[in-house]
XYZ file of C-alpha atoms in Angstrom:
586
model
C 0.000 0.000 0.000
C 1.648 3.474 -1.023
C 2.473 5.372 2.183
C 1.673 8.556 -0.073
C -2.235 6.825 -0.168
C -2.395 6.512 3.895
C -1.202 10.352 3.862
C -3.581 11.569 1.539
C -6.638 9.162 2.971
C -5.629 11.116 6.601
C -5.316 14.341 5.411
C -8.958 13.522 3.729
C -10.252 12.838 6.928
C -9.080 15.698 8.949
C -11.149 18.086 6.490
C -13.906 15.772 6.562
C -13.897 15.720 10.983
C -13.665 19.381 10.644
C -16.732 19.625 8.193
C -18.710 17.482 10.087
C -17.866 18.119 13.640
C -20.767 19.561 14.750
C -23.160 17.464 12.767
C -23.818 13.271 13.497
C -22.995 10.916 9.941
C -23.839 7.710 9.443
C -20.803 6.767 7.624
C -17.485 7.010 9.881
C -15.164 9.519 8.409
C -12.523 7.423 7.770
C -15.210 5.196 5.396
C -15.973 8.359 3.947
C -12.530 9.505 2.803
C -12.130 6.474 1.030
C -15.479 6.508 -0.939
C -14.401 10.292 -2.139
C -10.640 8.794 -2.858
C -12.310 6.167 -4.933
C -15.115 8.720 -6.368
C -11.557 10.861 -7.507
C -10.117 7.217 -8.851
C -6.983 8.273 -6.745
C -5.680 4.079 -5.940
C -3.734 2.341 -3.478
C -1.576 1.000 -5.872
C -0.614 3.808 -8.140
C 1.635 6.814 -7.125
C 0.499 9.606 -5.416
C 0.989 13.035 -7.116
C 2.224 15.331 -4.472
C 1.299 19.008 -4.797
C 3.670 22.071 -4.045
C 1.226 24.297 -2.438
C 3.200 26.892 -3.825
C 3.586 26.632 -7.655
C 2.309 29.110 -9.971
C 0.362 27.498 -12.754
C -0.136 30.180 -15.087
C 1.679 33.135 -16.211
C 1.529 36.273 -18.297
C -0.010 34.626 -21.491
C -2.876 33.767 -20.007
C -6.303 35.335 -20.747
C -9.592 33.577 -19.886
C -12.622 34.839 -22.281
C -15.703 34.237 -20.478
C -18.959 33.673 -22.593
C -21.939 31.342 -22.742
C -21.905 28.128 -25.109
C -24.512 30.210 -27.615
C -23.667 34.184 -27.343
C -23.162 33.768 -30.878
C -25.098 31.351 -32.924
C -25.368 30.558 -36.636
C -28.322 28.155 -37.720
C -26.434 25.859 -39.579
C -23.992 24.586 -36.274
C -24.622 23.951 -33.090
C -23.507 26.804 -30.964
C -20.798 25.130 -28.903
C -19.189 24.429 -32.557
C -19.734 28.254 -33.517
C -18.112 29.418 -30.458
C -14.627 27.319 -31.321
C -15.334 28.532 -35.072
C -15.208 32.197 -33.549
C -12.500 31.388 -31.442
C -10.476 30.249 -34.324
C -11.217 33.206 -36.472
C -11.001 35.940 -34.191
C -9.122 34.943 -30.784
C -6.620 32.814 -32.210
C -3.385 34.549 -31.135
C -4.881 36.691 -27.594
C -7.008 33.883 -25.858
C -5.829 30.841 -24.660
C -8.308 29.863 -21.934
C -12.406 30.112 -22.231
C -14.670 29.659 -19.317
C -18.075 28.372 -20.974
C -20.647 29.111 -18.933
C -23.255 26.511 -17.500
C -23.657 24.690 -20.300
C -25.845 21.779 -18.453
C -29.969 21.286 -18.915
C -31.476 24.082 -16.988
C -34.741 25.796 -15.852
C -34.156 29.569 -15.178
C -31.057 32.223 -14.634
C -29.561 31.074 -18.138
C -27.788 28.202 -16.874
C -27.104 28.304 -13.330
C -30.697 26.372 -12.112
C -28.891 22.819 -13.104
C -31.486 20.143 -14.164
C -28.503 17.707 -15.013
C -24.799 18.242 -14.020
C -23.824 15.021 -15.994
C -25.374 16.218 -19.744
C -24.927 19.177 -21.973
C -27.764 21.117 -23.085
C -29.154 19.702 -27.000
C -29.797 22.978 -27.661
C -25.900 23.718 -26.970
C -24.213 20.756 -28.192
C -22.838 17.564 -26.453
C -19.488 16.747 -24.374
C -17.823 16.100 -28.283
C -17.886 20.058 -28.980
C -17.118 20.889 -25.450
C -14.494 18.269 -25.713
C -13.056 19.536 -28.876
C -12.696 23.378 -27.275
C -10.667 21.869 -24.413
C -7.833 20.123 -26.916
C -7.297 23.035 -28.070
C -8.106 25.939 -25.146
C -7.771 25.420 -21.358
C -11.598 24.632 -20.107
C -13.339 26.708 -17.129
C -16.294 25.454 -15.903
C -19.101 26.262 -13.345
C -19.929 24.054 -10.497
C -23.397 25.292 -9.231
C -22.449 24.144 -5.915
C -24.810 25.719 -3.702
C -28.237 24.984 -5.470
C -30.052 23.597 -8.345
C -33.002 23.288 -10.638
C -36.466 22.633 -8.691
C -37.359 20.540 -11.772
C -33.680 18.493 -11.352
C -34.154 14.824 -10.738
C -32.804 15.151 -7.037
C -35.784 17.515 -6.261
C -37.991 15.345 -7.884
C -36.973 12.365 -5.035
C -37.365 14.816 -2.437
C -40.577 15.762 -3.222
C -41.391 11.567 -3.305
C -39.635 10.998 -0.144
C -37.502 8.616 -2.136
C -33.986 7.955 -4.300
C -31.020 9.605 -4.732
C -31.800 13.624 -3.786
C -34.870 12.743 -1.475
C -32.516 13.868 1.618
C -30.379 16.770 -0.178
C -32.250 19.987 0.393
C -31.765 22.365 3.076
C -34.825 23.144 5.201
C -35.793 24.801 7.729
C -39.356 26.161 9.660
C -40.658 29.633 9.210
C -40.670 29.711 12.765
C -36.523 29.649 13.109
C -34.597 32.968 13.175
C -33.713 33.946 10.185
C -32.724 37.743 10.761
C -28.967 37.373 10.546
C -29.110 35.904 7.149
C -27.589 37.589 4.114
C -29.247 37.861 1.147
C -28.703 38.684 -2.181
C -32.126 38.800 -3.298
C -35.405 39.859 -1.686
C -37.531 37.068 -2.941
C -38.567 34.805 0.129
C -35.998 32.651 1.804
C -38.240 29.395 2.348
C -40.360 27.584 -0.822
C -43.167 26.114 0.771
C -43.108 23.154 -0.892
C -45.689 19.463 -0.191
C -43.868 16.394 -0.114
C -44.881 12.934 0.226
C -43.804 13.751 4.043
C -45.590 16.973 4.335
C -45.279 20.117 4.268
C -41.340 21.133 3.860
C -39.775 24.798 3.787
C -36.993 24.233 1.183
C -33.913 27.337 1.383
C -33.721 28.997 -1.515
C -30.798 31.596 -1.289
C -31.262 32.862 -5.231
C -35.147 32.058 -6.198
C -37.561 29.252 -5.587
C -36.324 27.682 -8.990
C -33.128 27.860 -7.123
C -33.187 24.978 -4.189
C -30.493 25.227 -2.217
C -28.299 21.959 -1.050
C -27.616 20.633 2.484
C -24.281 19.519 2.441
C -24.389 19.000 6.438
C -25.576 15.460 4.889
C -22.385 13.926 3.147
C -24.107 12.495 0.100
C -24.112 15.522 -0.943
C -20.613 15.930 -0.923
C -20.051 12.778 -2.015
C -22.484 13.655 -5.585
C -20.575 16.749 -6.080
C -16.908 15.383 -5.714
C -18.184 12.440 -8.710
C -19.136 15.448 -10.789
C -15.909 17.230 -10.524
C -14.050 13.694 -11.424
C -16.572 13.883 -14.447
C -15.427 17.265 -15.341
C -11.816 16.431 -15.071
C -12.329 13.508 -17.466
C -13.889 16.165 -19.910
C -10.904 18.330 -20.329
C -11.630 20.838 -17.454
C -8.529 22.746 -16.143
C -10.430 25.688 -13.602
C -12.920 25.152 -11.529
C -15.149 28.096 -10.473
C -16.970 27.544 -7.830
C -20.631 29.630 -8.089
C -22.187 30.848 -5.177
C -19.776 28.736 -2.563
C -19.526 31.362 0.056
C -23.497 30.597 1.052
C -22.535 26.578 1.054
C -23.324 26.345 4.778
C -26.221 26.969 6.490
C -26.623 26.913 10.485
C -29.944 28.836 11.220
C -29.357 31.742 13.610
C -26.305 32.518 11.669
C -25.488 34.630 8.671
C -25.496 31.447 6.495
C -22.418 32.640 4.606
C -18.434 32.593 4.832
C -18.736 29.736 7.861
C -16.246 27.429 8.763
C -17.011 24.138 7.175
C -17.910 26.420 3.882
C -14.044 26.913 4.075
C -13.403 23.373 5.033
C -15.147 22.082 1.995
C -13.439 24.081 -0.268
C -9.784 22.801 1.432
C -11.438 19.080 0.973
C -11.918 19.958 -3.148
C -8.649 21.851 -2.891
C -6.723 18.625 -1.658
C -8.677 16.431 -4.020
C -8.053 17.792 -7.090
C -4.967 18.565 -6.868
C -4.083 14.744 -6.462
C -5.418 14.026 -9.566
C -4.252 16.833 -11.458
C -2.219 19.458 -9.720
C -2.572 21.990 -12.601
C -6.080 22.172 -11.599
C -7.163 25.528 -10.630
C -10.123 26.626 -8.527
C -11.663 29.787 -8.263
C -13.979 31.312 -5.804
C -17.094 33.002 -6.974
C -17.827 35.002 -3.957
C -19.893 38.117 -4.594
C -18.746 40.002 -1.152
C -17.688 42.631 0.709
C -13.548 42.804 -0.359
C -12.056 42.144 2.943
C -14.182 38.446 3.617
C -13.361 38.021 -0.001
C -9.490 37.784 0.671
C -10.207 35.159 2.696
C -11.557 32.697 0.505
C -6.960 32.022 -0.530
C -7.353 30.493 2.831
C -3.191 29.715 3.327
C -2.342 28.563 -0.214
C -4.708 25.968 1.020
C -8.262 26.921 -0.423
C -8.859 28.734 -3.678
C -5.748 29.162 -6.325
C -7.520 32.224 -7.462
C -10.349 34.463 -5.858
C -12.658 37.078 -8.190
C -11.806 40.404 -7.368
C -14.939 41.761 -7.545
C -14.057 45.495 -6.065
C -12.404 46.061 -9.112
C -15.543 46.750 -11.284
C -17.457 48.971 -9.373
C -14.443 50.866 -8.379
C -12.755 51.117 -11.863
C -15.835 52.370 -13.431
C -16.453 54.839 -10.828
C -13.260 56.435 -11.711
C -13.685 56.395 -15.019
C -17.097 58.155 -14.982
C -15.945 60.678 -12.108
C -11.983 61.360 -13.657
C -11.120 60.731 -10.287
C -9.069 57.502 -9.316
C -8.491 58.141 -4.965
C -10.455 55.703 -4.211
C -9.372 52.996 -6.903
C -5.760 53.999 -5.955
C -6.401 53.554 -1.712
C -7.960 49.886 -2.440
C -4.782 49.045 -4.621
C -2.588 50.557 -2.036
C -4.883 47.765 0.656
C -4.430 44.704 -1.739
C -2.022 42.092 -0.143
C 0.029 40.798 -3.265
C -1.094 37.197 -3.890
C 1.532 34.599 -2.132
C 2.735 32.009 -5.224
C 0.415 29.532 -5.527
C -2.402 31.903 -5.413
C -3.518 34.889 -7.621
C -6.367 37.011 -8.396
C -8.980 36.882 -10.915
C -9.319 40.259 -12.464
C -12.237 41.044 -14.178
C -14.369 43.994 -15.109
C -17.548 42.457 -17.328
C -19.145 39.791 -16.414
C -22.556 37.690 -17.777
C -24.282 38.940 -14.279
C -23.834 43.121 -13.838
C -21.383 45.408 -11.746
C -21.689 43.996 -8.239
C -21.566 46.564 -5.683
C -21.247 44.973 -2.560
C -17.733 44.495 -2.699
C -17.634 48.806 -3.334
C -18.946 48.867 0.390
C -16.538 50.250 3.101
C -14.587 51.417 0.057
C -16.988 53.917 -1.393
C -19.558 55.908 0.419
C -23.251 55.249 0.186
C -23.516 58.925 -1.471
C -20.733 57.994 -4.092
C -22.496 55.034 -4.908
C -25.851 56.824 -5.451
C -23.994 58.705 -7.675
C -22.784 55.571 -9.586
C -26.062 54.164 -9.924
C -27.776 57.216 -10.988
C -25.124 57.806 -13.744
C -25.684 54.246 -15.076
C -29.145 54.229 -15.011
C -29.183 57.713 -17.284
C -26.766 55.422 -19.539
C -29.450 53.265 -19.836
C -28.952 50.563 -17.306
C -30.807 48.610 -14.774
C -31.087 48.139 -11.346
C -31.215 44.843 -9.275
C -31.638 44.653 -5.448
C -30.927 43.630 -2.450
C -32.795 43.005 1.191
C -30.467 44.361 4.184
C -30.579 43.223 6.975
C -33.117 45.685 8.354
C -35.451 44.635 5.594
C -34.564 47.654 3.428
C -33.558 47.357 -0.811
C -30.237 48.372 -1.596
C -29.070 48.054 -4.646
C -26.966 44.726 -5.089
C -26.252 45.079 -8.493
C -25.950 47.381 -11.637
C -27.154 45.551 -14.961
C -25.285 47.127 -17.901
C -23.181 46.116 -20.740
C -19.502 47.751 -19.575
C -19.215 49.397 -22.936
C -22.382 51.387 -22.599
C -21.492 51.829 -18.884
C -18.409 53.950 -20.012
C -20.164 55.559 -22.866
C -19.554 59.074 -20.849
C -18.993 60.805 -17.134
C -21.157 61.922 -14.372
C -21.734 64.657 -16.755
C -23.458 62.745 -19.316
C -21.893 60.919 -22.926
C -19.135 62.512 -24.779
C -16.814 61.198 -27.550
C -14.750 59.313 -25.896
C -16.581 56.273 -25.260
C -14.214 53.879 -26.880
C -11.116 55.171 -25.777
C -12.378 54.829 -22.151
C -13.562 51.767 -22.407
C -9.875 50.508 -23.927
C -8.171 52.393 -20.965
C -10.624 50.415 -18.330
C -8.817 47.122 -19.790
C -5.534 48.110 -20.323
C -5.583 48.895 -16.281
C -7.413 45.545 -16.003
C -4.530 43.948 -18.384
C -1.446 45.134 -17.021
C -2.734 44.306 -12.824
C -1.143 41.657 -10.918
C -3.915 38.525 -11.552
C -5.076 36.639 -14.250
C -7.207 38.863 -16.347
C -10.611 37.544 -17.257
C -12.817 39.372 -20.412
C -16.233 39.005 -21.145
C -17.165 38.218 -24.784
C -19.421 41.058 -24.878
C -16.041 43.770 -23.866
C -14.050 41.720 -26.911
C -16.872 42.435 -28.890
C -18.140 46.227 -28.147
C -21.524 44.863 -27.212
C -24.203 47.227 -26.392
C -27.331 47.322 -23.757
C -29.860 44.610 -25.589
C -33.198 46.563 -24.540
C -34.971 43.941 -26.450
C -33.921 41.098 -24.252
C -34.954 42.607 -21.510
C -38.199 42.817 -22.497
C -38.234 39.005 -23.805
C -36.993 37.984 -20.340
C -38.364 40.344 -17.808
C -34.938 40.222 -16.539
C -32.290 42.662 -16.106
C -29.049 40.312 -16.282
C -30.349 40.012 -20.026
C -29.175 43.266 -20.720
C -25.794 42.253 -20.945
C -26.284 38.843 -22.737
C -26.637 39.659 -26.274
C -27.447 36.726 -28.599
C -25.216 37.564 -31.685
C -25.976 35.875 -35.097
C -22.812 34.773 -36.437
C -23.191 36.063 -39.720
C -24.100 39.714 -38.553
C -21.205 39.849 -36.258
C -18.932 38.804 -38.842
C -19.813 41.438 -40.924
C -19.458 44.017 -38.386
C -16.486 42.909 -37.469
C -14.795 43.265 -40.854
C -16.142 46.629 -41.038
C -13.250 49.188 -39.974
C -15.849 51.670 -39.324
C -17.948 49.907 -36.559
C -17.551 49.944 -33.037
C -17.375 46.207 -33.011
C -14.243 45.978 -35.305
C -12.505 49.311 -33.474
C -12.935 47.516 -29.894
C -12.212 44.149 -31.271
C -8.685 45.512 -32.939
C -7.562 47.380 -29.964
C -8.487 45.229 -27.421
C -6.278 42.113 -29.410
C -3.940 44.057 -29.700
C -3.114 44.814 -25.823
C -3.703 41.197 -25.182
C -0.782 40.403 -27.389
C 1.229 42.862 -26.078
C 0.711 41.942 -22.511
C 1.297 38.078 -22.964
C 4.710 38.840 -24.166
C 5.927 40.805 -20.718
C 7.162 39.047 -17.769
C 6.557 42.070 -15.828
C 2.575 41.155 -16.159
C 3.186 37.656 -14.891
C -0.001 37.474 -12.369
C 2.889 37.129 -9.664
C 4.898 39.634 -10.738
C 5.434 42.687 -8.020
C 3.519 45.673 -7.936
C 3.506 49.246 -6.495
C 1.250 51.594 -6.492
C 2.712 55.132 -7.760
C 1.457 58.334 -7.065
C 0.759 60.614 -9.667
C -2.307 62.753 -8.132
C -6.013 61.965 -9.391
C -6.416 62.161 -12.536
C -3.427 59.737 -13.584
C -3.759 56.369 -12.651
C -0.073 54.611 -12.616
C 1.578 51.566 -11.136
C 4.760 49.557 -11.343
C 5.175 45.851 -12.402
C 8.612 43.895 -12.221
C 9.071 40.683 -13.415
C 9.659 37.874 -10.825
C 13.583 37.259 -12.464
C 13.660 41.618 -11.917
C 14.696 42.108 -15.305
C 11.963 43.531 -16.357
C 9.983 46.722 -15.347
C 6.973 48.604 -16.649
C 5.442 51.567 -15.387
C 1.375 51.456 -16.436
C -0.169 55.168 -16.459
C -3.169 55.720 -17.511
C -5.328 59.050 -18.098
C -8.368 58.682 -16.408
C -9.869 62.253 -17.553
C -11.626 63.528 -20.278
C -8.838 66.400 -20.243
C -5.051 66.147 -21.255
C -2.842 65.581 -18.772
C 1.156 65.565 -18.737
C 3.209 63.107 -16.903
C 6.751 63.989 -14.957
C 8.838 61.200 -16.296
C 11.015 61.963 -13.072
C 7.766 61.447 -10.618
C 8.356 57.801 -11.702
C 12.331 57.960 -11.826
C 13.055 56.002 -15.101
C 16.957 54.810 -15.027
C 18.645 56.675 -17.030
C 21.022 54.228 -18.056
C 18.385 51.464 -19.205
C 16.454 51.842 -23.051
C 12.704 52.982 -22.578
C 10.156 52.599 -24.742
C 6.242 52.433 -24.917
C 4.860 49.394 -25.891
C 1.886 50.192 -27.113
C 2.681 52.927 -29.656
C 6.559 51.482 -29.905
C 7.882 54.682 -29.066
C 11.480 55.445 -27.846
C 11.499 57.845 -24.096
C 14.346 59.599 -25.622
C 13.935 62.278 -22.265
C 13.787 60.675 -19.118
C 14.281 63.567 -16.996
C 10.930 65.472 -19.287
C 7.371 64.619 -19.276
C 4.739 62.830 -21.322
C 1.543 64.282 -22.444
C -1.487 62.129 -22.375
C -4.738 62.260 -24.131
C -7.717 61.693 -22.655
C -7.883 57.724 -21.490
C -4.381 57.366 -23.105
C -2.336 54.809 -21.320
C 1.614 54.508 -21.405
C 3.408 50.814 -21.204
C 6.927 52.109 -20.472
C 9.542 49.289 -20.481
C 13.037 48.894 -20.534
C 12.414 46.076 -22.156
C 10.561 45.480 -25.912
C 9.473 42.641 -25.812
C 6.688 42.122 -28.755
């Protein structure tokens, strides 16, 4: 027997008597570990793979579109085979990792109400297209982990008091005290819902399509860890992990961020890794920033965390010109330890979260924020406080329209600002993640809306292949303009070590208006100095404020030109953003 096995099967069990320590299981723990080692296929008799904690899988190439398996169609293909078509003819040399939304059967919120974790959609494709996109891209995909569909199979046992699922919902009586619990929407907590037991209260956390799972009952745990070995076999290389932070529920609490929620997460963490340790997880945890930081755990829990303060923030100082607050939070970041990173992002398929702006903007500024997206056109999606008040939880908006002008109203510059928004994005420590809506210069879809009744649909366009391919060939659109500029910063920042997602970084200080920080690559041979114009005004740069070496050859990379002065200064247009490197690297 491999002494690596009886490690592993211990180290198994100590997260599982730390998940389960307040709760009674029928299976002993040490039972259970092995059931979840042989769920994982992880053997006696084969090797162990031993994980360094520590190593950095990624580096400064990679780029993670984000899109759903049909945001652009074409009637003769199934989607899933579109998407790797537009991949191919568009994204070939900038994106080299594609996280494909949930791409299961589902009921409601486009994807993430799973019917079936094991199938893809018909309407999508099958596990042969999905298959095909992970030869030749590295695969992210969702694991609804806190809920699913109230019309899944499991829920179907539960309400028959019978088979696999009939004992995997949370519940709870509309008695309990539920006060302290956090919500994100103000729907009802409990579904009343008549089994063949009687009457149940079912936790829904999202919506009463959305039935949330007990894992307090190991089954549970056990189902999920044979869909993750499922998704490994598929070709999946990241893991993010939707909704996780609301995992555990222990009525009279908050519900979300507790202990064994962590604990589970160290149990997948451990897992996977054995298998595969290039595996990456990331945490999908829509929270204030400081609880958010501590979803890394110790190089123990997620490999990468969203950093969800970045939206909100970064398009609050776009719209205002004024970058203080953008600059404090950067200033507050702990750099990631190796072995972990961040997950930068600024569009997503759901809206510009603002509960990760709290405690870093005032309620005022972001009153301000929402009022100046909804006169851009966008929505408004809320939240229940704890008081029983709506606050807003979430601004529904495409991020091109969002930047379409200031606090003042729209102006010209609506492209250049929404190119400087990435190129801060691109050139952060993290990995960056883009939305296929930013690559594309996708604007707010009124029409869906309307068709839906729901404002996420704002910002999930349905492009017909044929249409988009037209617009972007056309060097007059707004499509082919975003498309052109934002490929070519992508290939210009996967050729820098300096933007390795480990690389250092320092804040500089250039006042409020320019936005600047330094990046050096982990062997130090490499700097670059990122400054961006945040204003809609010109505004020069003091190349001695950032004390280029005068010895060493400067250039920008993004225009290719030579910093023949170091001792002058720079003038900036509005949004322009400087890449100055002593080294060109293309």
């Amino acid at each position: 027997m491999s002494t690596n096995w009886n490690l592993l099967h211990e180290k198994v069990s100590h997260h599982l008597q730390a998940i389960y320590v307040d709760v009674v299981i029928k299976t002993p723990v040490g039972e259970l570990a092995t059931i979840l080692l042989q769920k994982m296929r992880i053997t006696k008799d084969e090797d162990i793979i031993v994980s360094a904690a520590h190593n950095n899988y990624w580096d400064e190439g990679d780029i993670v579109m984000i899109t759903y398996g049909d945001s652009i169609t074409n009637e003769q293909e199934r989607p899933l085979f579109t998407l790797l078509r537009f991949l191919h003819t568009y994204c070939k040399n900038s994106i080299n990792n594609v996280h494909i939304l949930p791409f299961f059967p589902y009921s409601s919120d486009d994807g993430f109400s799973v019917i079936d974790y094991s199938s893809v959609n018909e309407a999508l494709g099958s596990w042969d297209e999905i298959s095909r996109i992970a030869n030749e891209y590295g695969l992210m995909v969702d694991l609804v982990v806190n809920h699913c569909s109230a019309r899944s199979k499991w829920f179907d046992n539960f309400i028959k008091g019978e088979g696999p699922g009939s004992d995997f919902f949370f519940t709870a009586d509309p008695g309990d005290d539920l006060s302290q619990v956090t919500r994100p929407r103000v729907s009802p907590l409990l579904r009343e819902t008549q089994t063949a037991e009687g009457t149940k209260y079912v936790w829904c956390t999202f919506s009463h399509d959305q039935v949330d799972f007990d894992f307090s009952n190991p089954d549970v745990l056990v189902a999920f860890v044979d869909i993750i070995r499922l998704y490994i076999d598929k070709g999946t290389k990241i893991f993010r992990l939707d909704a996780v932070a609301f995992l555990w529920k222990v009525v009279g609490t908050s519900c979300i961020n507790l202990p064994q929620t962590h604990e589970v997460i160290r149990l997948i963490r451990t897992l996977v890794e054995h298998v595969d340790p290039s595996i990456i997880l990331i945490t999908e945890t829509n929270i204030p920033n400081r609880e958010n930081l501590t979803y890394f755990g110790n190089a123990n829990e997620a490999h990468a965390i969203y950093n969800f303060s970045l939206p909100p923030l970064l398009v609050n100082t776009l719209v205002t010109g004024d970058c203080r607050y953008l600059k404090s939070w950067m200033m507050s970041m702990p750099p990631a330890q190796n072995g972990t990173t961040y997950f930068n992002f600024i569009a997503s398929h759901d809206g510009i979260g603002l509960r990760p702006a709290e405690g870093l903007l005032s309620d005022e500024e972001i009153s301000t924020l929402v009022h100046t997206m909804q006169s851009f056109g966008g929505k408004i999606s809320w939240r229940a406080s704890a008081h029983g008040q709506q606050k807003p939880y979430e601004i529904n908006i495409t991020l091109f329209d969002a930047l379409q002008g200031t606090a003042n109203g729209p102006d010209k510059w609506q492209v250049d600002r929404f190119i400087c928004a990435h190129a801060i994005m691109l050139g952060m420590e993290g990995m960056p993640g883009i939305y296929i809506h930013s690559l594309l210069g996708t604007s707010n879809d009124y029409e869906k809306v309307a068709n839906t009744g729901q404002n996420r649909s704002i910002n999930r366009r349905r492009w017909d292949y044929g249409e988009l391919e037209t617009l972007l060939d056309s060097p007059h659109s707004q499509h082919h303009k975003v498309l052109t500029r934002m490929s070519q910063l992508i290939r210009i920042r996967k050729a820098q070590p300096a933007f390795h997602p480990n690389a250092t970084q320092f804040t500089l200080q250039l006042g409020n208006k320019l936005f600047g920080y330094w990046r050096q690559s982990l062997d130090r041979k490499q700097s670059i100095f990122c400054i961006n114009n945040i204003s809609d005004e010109e505004q020069a740069v003091l190349l001695s404020d950032i004390n280029l070496i005068g010895t060493d050859v400067w250039i920008n990379l993004i225009t290719r030109e030579e910093i023949t002065d170091v001792g002058g200064f720079i003038q900036l247009k509005p949004y322009q953003t400087l890449w100055i490197s002593n080294q060109d690297i293309e």
